Coordinates of C-alpha atoms and ligand atoms in Angstrom, one line a residue:
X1111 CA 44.2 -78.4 21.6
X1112 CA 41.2 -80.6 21.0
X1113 CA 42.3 -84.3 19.6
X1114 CA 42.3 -84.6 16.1
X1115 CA 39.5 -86.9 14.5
X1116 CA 40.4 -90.1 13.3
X1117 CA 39.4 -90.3 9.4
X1118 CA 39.4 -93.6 7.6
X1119 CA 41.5 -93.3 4.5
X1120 CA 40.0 -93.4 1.0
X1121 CA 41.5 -93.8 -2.4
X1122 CA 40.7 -91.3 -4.9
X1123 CA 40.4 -91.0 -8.6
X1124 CA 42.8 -88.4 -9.8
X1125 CA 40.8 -85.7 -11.1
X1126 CA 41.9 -83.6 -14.2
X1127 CA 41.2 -80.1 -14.9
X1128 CA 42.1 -76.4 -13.8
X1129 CA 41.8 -75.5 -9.8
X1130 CA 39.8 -72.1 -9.7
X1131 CA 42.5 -69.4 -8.6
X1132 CA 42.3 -70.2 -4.7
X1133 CA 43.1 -73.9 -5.0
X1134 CA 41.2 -76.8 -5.0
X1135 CA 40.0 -75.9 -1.3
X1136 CA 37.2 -73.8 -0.7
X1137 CA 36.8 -73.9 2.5
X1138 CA 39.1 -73.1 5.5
X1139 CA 37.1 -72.4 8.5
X1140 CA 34.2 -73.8 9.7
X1141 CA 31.6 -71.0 10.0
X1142 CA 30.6 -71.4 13.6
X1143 CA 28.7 -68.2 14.2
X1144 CA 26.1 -65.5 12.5
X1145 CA 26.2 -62.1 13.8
X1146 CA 28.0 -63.3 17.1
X1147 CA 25.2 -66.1 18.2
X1148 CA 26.7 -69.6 18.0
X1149 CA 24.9 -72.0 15.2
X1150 CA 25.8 -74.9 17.4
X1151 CA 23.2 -72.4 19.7
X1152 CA 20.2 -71.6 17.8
X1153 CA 20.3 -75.7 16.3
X1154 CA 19.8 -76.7 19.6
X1155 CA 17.1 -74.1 20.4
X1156 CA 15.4 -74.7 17.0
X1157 CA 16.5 -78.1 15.0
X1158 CA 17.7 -78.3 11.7
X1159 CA 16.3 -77.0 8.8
X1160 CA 16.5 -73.9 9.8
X1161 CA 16.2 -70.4 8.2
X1162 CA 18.8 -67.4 9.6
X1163 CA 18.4 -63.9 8.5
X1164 CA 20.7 -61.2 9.6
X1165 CA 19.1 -58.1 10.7
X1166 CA 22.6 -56.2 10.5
X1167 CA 23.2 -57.6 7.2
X1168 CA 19.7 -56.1 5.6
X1169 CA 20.8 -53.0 7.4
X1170 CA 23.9 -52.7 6.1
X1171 CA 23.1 -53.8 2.7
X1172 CA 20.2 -51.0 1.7
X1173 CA 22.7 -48.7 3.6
X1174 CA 25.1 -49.5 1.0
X1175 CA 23.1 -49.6 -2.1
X1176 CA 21.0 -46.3 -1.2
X1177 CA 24.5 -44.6 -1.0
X1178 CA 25.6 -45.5 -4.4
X1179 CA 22.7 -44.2 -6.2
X1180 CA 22.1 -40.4 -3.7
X1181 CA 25.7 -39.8 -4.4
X1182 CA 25.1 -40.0 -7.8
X1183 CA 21.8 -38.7 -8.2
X1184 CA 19.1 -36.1 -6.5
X1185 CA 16.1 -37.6 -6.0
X1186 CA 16.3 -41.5 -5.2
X1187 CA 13.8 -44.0 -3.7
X1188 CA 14.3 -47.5 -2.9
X1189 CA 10.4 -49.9 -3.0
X1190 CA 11.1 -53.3 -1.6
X1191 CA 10.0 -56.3 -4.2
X1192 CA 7.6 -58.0 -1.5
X1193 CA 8.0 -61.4 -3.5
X1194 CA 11.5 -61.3 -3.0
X1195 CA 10.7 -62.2 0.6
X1196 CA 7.3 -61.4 2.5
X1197 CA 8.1 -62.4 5.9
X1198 CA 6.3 -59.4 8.1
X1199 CA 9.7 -59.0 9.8
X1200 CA 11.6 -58.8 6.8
X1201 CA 9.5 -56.5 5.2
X1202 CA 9.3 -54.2 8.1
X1203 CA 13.0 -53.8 8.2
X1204 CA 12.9 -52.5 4.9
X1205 CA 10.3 -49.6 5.7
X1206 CA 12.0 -48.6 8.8
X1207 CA 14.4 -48.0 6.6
X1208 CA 12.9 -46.0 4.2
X1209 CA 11.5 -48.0 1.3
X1210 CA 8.1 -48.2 -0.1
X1211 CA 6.6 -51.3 -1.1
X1212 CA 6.3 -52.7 -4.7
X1213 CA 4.0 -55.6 -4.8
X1214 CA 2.6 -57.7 -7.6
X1215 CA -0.6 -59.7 -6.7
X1216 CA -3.5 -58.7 -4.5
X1217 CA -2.2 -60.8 -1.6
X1218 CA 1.2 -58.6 -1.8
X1219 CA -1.2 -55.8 -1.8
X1220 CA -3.1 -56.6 1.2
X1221 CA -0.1 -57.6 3.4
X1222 CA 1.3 -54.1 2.6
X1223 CA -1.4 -52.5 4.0
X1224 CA -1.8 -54.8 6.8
X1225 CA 1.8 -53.6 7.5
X1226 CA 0.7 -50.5 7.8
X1227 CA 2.4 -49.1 4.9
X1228 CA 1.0 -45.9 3.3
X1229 CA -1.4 -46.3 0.6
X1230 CA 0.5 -43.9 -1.5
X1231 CA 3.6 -45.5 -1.3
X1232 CA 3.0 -48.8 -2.6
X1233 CA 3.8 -49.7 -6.3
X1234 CA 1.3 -52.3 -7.8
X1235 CA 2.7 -54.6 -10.9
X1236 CA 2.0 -57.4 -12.4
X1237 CA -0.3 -59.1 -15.0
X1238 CA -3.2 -59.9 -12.8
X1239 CA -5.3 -57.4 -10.9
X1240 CA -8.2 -58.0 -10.4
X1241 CA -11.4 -54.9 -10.3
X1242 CA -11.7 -55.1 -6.8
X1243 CA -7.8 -55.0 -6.0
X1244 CA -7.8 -51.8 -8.6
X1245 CA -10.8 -50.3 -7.0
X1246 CA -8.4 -50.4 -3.4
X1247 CA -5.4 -49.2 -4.7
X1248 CA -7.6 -46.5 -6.4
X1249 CA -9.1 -45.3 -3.4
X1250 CA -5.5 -45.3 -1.4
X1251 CA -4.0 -43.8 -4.4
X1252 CA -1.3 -46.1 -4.9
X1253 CA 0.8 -45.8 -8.0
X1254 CA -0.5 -48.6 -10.4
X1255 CA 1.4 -49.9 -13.1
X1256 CA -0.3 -51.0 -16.1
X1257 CA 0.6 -54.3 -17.7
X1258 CA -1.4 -54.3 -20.3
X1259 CA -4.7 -52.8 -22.4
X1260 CA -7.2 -54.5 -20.9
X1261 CA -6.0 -52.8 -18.0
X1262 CA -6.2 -50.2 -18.8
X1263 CA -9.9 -49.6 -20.0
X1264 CA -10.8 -51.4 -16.9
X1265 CA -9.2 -48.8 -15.2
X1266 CA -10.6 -46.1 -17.2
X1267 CA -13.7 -47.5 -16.4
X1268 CA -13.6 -47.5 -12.6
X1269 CA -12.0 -44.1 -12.3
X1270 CA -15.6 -42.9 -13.8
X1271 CA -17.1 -45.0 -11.6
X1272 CA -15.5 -44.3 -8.5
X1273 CA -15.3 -40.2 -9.7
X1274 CA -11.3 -40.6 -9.1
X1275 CA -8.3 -39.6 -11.0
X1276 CA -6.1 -43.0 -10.2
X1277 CA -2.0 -42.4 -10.5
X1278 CA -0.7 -44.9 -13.0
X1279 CA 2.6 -45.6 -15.1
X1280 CA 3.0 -48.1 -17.5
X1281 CA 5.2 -50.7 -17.8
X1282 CA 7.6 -50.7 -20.6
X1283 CA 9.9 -53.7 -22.1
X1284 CA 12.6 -53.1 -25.1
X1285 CA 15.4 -54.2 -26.2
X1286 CA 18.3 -53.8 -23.8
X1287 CA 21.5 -55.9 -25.3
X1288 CA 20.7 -58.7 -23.0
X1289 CA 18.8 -61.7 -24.3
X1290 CA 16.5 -63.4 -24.4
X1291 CA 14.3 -60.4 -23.9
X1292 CA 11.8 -59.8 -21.5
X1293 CA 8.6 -58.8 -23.5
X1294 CA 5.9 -60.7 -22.1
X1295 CA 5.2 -57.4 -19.4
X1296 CA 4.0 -54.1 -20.5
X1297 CA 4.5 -52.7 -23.4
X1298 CA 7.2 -53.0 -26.1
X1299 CA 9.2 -49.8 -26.7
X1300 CA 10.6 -50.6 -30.0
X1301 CA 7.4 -51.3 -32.1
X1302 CA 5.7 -48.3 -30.6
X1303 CA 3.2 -50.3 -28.2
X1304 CA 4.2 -47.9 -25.1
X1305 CA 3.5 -44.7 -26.8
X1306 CA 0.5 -46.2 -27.9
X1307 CA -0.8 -46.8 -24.5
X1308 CA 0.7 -43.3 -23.2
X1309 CA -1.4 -41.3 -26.0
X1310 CA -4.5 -43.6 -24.6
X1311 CA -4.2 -42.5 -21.2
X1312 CA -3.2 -38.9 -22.0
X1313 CA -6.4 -38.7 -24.5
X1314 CA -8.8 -40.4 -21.7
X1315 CA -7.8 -38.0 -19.5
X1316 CA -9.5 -39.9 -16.6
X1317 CA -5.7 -40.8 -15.5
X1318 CA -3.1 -39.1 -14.1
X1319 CA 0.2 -40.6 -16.1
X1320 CA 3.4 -40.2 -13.1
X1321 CA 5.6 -42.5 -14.0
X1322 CA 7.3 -44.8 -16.7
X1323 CA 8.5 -48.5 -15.1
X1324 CA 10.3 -51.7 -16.2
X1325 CA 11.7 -54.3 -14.8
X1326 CA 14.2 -55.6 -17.7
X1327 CA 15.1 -59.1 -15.8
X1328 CA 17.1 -60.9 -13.2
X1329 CA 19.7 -61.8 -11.4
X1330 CA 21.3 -59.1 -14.4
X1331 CA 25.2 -58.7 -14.7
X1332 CA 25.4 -56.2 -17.3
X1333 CA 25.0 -52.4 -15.5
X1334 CA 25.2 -51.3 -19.5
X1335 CA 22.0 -53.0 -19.7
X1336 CA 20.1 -50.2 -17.3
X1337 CA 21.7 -47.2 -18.6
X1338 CA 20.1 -48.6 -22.0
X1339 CA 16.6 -48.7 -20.0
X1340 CA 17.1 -45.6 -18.3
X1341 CA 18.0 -43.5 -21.5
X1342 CA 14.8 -45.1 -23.5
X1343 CA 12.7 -44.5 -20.9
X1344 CA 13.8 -40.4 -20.4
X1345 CA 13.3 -40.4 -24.2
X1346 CA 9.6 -41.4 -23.5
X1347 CA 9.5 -39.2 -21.1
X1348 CA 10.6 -36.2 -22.6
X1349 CA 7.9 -37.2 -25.7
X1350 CA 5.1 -37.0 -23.7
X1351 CA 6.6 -33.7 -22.2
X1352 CA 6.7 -32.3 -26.2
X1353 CA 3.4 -33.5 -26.9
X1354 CA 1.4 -33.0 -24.1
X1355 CA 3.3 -30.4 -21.8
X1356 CA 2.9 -33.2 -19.4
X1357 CA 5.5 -33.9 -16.6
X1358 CA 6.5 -37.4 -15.8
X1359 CA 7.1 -37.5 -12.2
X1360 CA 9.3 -41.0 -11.9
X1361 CA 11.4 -43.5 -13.6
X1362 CA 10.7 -46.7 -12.0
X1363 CA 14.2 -49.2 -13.7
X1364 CA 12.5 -52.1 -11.5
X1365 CA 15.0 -54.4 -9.7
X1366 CA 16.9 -57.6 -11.2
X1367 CA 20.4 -56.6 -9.6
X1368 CA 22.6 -59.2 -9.0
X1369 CA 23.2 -60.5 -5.7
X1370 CA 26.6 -62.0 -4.4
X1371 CA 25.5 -65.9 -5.2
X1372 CA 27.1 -67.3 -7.9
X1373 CA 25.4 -68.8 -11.4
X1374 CA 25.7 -72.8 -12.0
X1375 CA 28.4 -73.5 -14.1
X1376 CA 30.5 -70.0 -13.4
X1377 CA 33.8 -70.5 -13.3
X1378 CA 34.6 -67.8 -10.5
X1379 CA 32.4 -67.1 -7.5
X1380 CA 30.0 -64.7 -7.8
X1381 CA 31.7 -62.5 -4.8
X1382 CA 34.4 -62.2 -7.2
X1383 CA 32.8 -61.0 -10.9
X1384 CA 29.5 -59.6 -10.5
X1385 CA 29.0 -55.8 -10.6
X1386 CA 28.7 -53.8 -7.2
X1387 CA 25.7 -51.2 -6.8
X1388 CA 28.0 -48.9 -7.6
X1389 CA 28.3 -50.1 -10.7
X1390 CA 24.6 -50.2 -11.7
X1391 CA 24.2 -46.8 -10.1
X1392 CA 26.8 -45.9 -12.3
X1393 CA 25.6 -46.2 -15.4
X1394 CA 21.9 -45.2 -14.4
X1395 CA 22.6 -42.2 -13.0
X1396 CA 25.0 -41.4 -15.9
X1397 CA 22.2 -42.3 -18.5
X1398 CA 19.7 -40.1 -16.2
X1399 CA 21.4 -36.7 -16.0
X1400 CA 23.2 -37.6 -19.5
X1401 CA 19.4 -37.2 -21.1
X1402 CA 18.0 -33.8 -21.9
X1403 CA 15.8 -33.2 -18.8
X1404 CA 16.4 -29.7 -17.6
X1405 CA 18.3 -29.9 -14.0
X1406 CA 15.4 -28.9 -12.1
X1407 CA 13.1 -31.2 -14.1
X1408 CA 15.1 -34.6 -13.1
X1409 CA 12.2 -37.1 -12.1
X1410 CA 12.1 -39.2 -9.0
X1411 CA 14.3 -42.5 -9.5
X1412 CA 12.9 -45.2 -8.2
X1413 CA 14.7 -48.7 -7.4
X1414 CA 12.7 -52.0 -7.0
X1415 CA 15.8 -54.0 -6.1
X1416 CA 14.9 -57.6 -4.1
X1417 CA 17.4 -60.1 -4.5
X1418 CA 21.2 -57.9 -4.2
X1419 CA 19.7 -56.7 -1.0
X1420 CA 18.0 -60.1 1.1
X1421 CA 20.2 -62.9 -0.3
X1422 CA 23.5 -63.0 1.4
X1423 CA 21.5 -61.3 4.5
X1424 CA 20.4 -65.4 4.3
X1425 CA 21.6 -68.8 6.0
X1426 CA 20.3 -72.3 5.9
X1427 CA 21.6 -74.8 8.3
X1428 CA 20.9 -78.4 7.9
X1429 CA 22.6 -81.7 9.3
X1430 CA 24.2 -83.8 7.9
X1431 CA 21.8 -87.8 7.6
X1432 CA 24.5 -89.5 5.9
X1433 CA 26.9 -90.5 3.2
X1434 CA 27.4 -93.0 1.4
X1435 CA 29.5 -93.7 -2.2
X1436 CA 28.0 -93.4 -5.9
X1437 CA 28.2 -96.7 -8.2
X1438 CA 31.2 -94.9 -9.4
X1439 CA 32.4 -94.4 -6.3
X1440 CA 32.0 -90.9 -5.5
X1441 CA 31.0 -89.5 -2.3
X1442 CA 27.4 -88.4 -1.6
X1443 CA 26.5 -86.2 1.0
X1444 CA 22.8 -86.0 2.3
X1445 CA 21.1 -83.3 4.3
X1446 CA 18.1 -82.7 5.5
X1447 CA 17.7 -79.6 3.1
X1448 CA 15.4 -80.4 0.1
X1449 CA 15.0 -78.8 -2.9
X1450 CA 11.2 -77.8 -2.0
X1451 CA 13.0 -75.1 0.7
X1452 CA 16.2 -74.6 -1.5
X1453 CA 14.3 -73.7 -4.8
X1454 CA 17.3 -71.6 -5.6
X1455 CA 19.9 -74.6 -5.7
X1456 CA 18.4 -75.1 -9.5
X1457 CA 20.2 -72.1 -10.7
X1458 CA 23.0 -71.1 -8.3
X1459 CA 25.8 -72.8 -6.4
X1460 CA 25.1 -72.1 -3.1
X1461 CA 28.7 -72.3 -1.1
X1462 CA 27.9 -74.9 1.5
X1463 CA 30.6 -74.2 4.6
X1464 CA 30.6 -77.1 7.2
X1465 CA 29.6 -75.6 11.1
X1466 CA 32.5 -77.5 12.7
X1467 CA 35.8 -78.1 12.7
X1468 CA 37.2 -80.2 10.0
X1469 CA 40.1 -82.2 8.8
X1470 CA 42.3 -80.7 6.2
X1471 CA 41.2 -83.4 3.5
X1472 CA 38.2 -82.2 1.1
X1473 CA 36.6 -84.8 -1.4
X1474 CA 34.5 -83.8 -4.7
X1475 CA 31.5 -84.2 -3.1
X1476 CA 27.5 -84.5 -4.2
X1477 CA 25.2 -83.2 -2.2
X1478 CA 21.2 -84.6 -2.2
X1479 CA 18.4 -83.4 -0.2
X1480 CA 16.4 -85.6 1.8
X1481 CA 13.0 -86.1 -0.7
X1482 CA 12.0 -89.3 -2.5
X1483 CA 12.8 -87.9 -5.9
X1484 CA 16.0 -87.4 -8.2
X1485 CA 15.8 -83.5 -8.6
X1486 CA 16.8 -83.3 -5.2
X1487 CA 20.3 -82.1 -5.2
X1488 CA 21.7 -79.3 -3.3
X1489 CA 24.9 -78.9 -5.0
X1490 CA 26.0 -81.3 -8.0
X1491 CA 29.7 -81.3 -7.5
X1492 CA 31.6 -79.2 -4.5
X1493 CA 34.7 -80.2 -3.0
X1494 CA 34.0 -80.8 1.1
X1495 CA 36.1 -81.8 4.0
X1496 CA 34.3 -85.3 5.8
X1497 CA 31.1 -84.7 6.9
X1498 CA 29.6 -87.3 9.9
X1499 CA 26.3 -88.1 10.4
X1500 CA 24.9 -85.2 12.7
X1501 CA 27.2 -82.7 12.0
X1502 CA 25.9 -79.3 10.9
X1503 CA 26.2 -77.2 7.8
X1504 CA 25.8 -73.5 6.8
X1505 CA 24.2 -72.8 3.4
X1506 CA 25.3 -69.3 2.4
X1507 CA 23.1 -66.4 0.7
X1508 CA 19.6 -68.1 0.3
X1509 CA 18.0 -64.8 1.4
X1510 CA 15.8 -64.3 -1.6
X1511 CA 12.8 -66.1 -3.0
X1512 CA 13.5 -68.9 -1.1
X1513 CA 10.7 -68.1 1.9
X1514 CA 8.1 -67.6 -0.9
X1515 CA 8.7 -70.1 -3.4
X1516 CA 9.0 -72.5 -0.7
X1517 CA 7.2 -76.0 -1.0
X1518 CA 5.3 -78.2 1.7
X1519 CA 6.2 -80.9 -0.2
X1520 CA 6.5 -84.3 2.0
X1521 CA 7.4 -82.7 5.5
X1522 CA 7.0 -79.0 7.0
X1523 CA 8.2 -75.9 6.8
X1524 CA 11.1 -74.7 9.0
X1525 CA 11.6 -72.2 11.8
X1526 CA 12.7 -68.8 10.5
X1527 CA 14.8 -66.5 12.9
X1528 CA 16.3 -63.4 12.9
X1529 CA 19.0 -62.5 14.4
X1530 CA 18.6 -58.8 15.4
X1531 CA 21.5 -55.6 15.5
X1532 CA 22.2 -56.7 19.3
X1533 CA 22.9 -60.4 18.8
X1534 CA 19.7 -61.7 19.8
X1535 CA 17.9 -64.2 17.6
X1536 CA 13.9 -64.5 17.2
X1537 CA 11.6 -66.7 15.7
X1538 CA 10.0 -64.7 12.5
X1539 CA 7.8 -68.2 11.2
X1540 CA 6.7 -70.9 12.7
X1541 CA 7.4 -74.3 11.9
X1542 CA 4.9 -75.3 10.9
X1543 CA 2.7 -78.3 12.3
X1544 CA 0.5 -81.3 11.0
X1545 CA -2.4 -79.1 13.0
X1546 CA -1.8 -76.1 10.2
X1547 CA -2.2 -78.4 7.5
X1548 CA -4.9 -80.7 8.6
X1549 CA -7.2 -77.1 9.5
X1550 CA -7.3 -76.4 5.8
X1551 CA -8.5 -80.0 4.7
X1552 CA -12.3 -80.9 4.9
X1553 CA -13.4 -84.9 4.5
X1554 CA -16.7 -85.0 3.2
X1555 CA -18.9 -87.0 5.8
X1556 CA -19.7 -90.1 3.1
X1557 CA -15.7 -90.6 4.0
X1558 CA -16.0 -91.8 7.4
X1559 CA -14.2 -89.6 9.6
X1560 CA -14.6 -86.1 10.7
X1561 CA -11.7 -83.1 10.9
X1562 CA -11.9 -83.3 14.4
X1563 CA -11.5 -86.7 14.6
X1564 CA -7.9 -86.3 13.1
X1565 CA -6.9 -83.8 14.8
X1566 CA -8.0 -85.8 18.6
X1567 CA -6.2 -89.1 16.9
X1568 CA -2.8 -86.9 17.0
X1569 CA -0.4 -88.7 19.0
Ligands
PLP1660 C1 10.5 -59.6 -9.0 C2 10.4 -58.1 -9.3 C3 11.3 -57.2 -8.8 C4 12.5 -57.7 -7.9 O1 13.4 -58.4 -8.7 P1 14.9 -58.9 -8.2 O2 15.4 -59.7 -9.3 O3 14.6 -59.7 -7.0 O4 15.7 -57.7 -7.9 C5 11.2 -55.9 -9.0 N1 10.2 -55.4 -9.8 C6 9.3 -56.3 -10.4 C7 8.2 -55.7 -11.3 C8 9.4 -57.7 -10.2 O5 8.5 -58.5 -10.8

């Protein structure tokens, strides 16, 4: 048995108020592996901050979620939300296993193709495209998703141009029961906006109209929400079917499924309360087949889901570069994990799990991040055995947007790795280095010094 760890006693404020139902602990164990490969392992290899992704979790995850909805419905296909996370690797699991790529912004666009993803089977969203993105995705036929009317002349305009019939959708917002609504994208259902920009396309005729998208938000706990999107957006369908014996190939309900993580301020953890894909594929499909499309007229479902699929496939671990004690005496905790790599520690509470072993003691505990400024907290209040300076922790599901919102904001960004389905971790990213910044800066030559001069003046 190894020798217990001497801990210098403290005296405590009693604090008030209702444990959560598994005590006052949260944590038990000390998380000492991912997917078999010791962290104590890959810090030494790599160095804290460092990203971990789980190949077998992604696996297992779309695995999971494409079985809820083809057990429920016929025709199902899963896109994967590029912004969710972009790293090449990451993405590339996805298309192995099976999903097309939805992407939002010319750069998304690009790096789908430079992945070698088929033309045809990537979604493009979002506000801004500009007429030479358009003009590409018209001439690899990609599905295009219209935001908005100016849009959608300009794309009228280069299908005459161009002598091609582009395939296009539109995007469509309503009222869903969940609020505040999201009606800044496409077009609004209830005031008629999306069948006005249906009968434009249809009376053009330079378009070929396949599908109808939203996306109605994120990080969504209410399945009742989608079946209330799904139902509007058959009804659409089947108008245009009336009027212009016209069949709508898809019905795109976008992504916004809630992952495991858990909302600041929720009394129970997320693991606990927040709806499974079956749920969601519950009341979709159930809205879907529940509409009057005629059994062998059921169009295509498609699924943009980002977030309930990458984050808990996530890990961030960090060390620990002190503590010290609040004017009111509470205990601090810093890491080397800031804000500008944790974006998502402003809206959830990421469990924090420490990567040793522990005394049985915890202490309400706040957590900072290691930048010069006062947003930088991890975790406001969590209650944490002892921590030393130089011991390690494991930030839990940080899968999603947290490799693309990421800042360089006062140091560099971390190593990603993957650890693949046999045990074996690889670097994905880079850290990166002074060099990869300093290449993108010029000094004009009235400032003294040259870019190369930095670069030889490197220690
Ligand atoms: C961001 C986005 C998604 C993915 O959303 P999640 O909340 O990560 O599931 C899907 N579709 C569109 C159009 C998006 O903008």
């Amino acid at each position: 048995m190894s020798k217990i760890r001497y801990e210098r006693p403290v005296i405590k404020k009693l604090e008030t108020g209702m444990p959560n139902k598994f005590g006052t602990r949260t944590e038990y164990v000390p998380m000492t592996h991912i997917d078999g490969v010791s962290v104590k392992s890959l810090i030494k290899e790599y160095g804290t901050p460092l990203f971990v992704i789980s190949e077998k979790t992604i696996r297992n995850t779309i695995k999971k979620a494409k079985k809820a909805f083809d057990t429920r419905y016929p025709k199902v296909q899963f896109a994967w939300s590029y912004k969710t996370n972009y790293l090449n690797a990451v993405c590339s699991i996805f298309h192995q296993e099976g999903s097309w790529a939805e992407v939002v912004s010319g750069f998304e666009y690009d790096k789908a193709i430079s992945l070698g993803v088929d033309g045809k089977k990537i979604i493009f969203n979002g506000p801004e495209k500009s007429e030479e993105d358009l003009t590409k995705a018209i001439m690899n036929d990609s599905l295009i998703h219209i935001d908005h009317l100016d849009e959608l002349y300009t794309i009228t305009e280069l299908a005459e141009k161009l002598k091609l019939r582009p395939r296009v959708a539109i995007r469509v917002n309503m009222d869903t029961g969940v609020y505040p609504m999201w009606d800044r994208f496409g077009f609004n259902y209830e005031n008629g906006q999306a069948w006005d920009a249906i009968n434009k396309i249809m009376h053009s005729g330079k378009m070929e109209l396949v599908g109808l998208h939203c996306h109605i938000g994120t990080f969504m706990l209410s399945p009742f929400a989608y079946g209330v999107a799904a139902s509007k957006l058959a009804e659409l369908a089947l108008s245009v079917e009336q009027k212009f014996k016209h069949e709508i190939k898809y019905i795109d309900l976008g992504g916004g499924f809630a992952s495991k993580n858990t909302l600041k301020g929720s009394y129970l953890p997320g693991t606990d309360t927040n709806p499974t894909f079956d749920d969601f594929a519950e009341a979709i499909s159930t809205a879907l087949l529940n509409s009057n499309f005629k059994q062998d007229k059921l169009p295509l479902l498609i699924l943009e889901t980002g977030r309930a699929l990458i984050d808990e496939a996530g890990y961030l671990l960090g060390s620990v570069i002190s503590n010290k004690r609040s004017s009111t005496g509470r205990r601090n905790t810093i890491l080397d994990i800031g804000v500008n790599i944790l974006f998502t520690s402003f809206w959830y509470d990421h469990k924090i799990t420490p990567a040793q072993s522990f005394t049985q003691y915890s202490e309400d505990t706040c957590v900072y991040g290691p930048l010069c400024m006062n947003i930088d907290v991890i975790r406001e209040s969590t209650s944490l055995p002892l921590l030393n300076r130089g011991d390690h922790v494991v930030i839990h599901s940080v899968g999603a947007y947290n490799m693309t919102q990421w800042m360089q904001f006062i140091s560099l960004r971390p190593h990603v790795v993957l650890i693949d389905t046999d045990e074996k971790p690889h670097v994905i990213r880079l850290r990166e280095t002074l060099d990869n910044m300093n290449s993108m800066e010029l000094i004009p030559s009235h400032l003294g010094i040259r870019k190369s001069q930095i670069v030889n003046r490197k220690s």
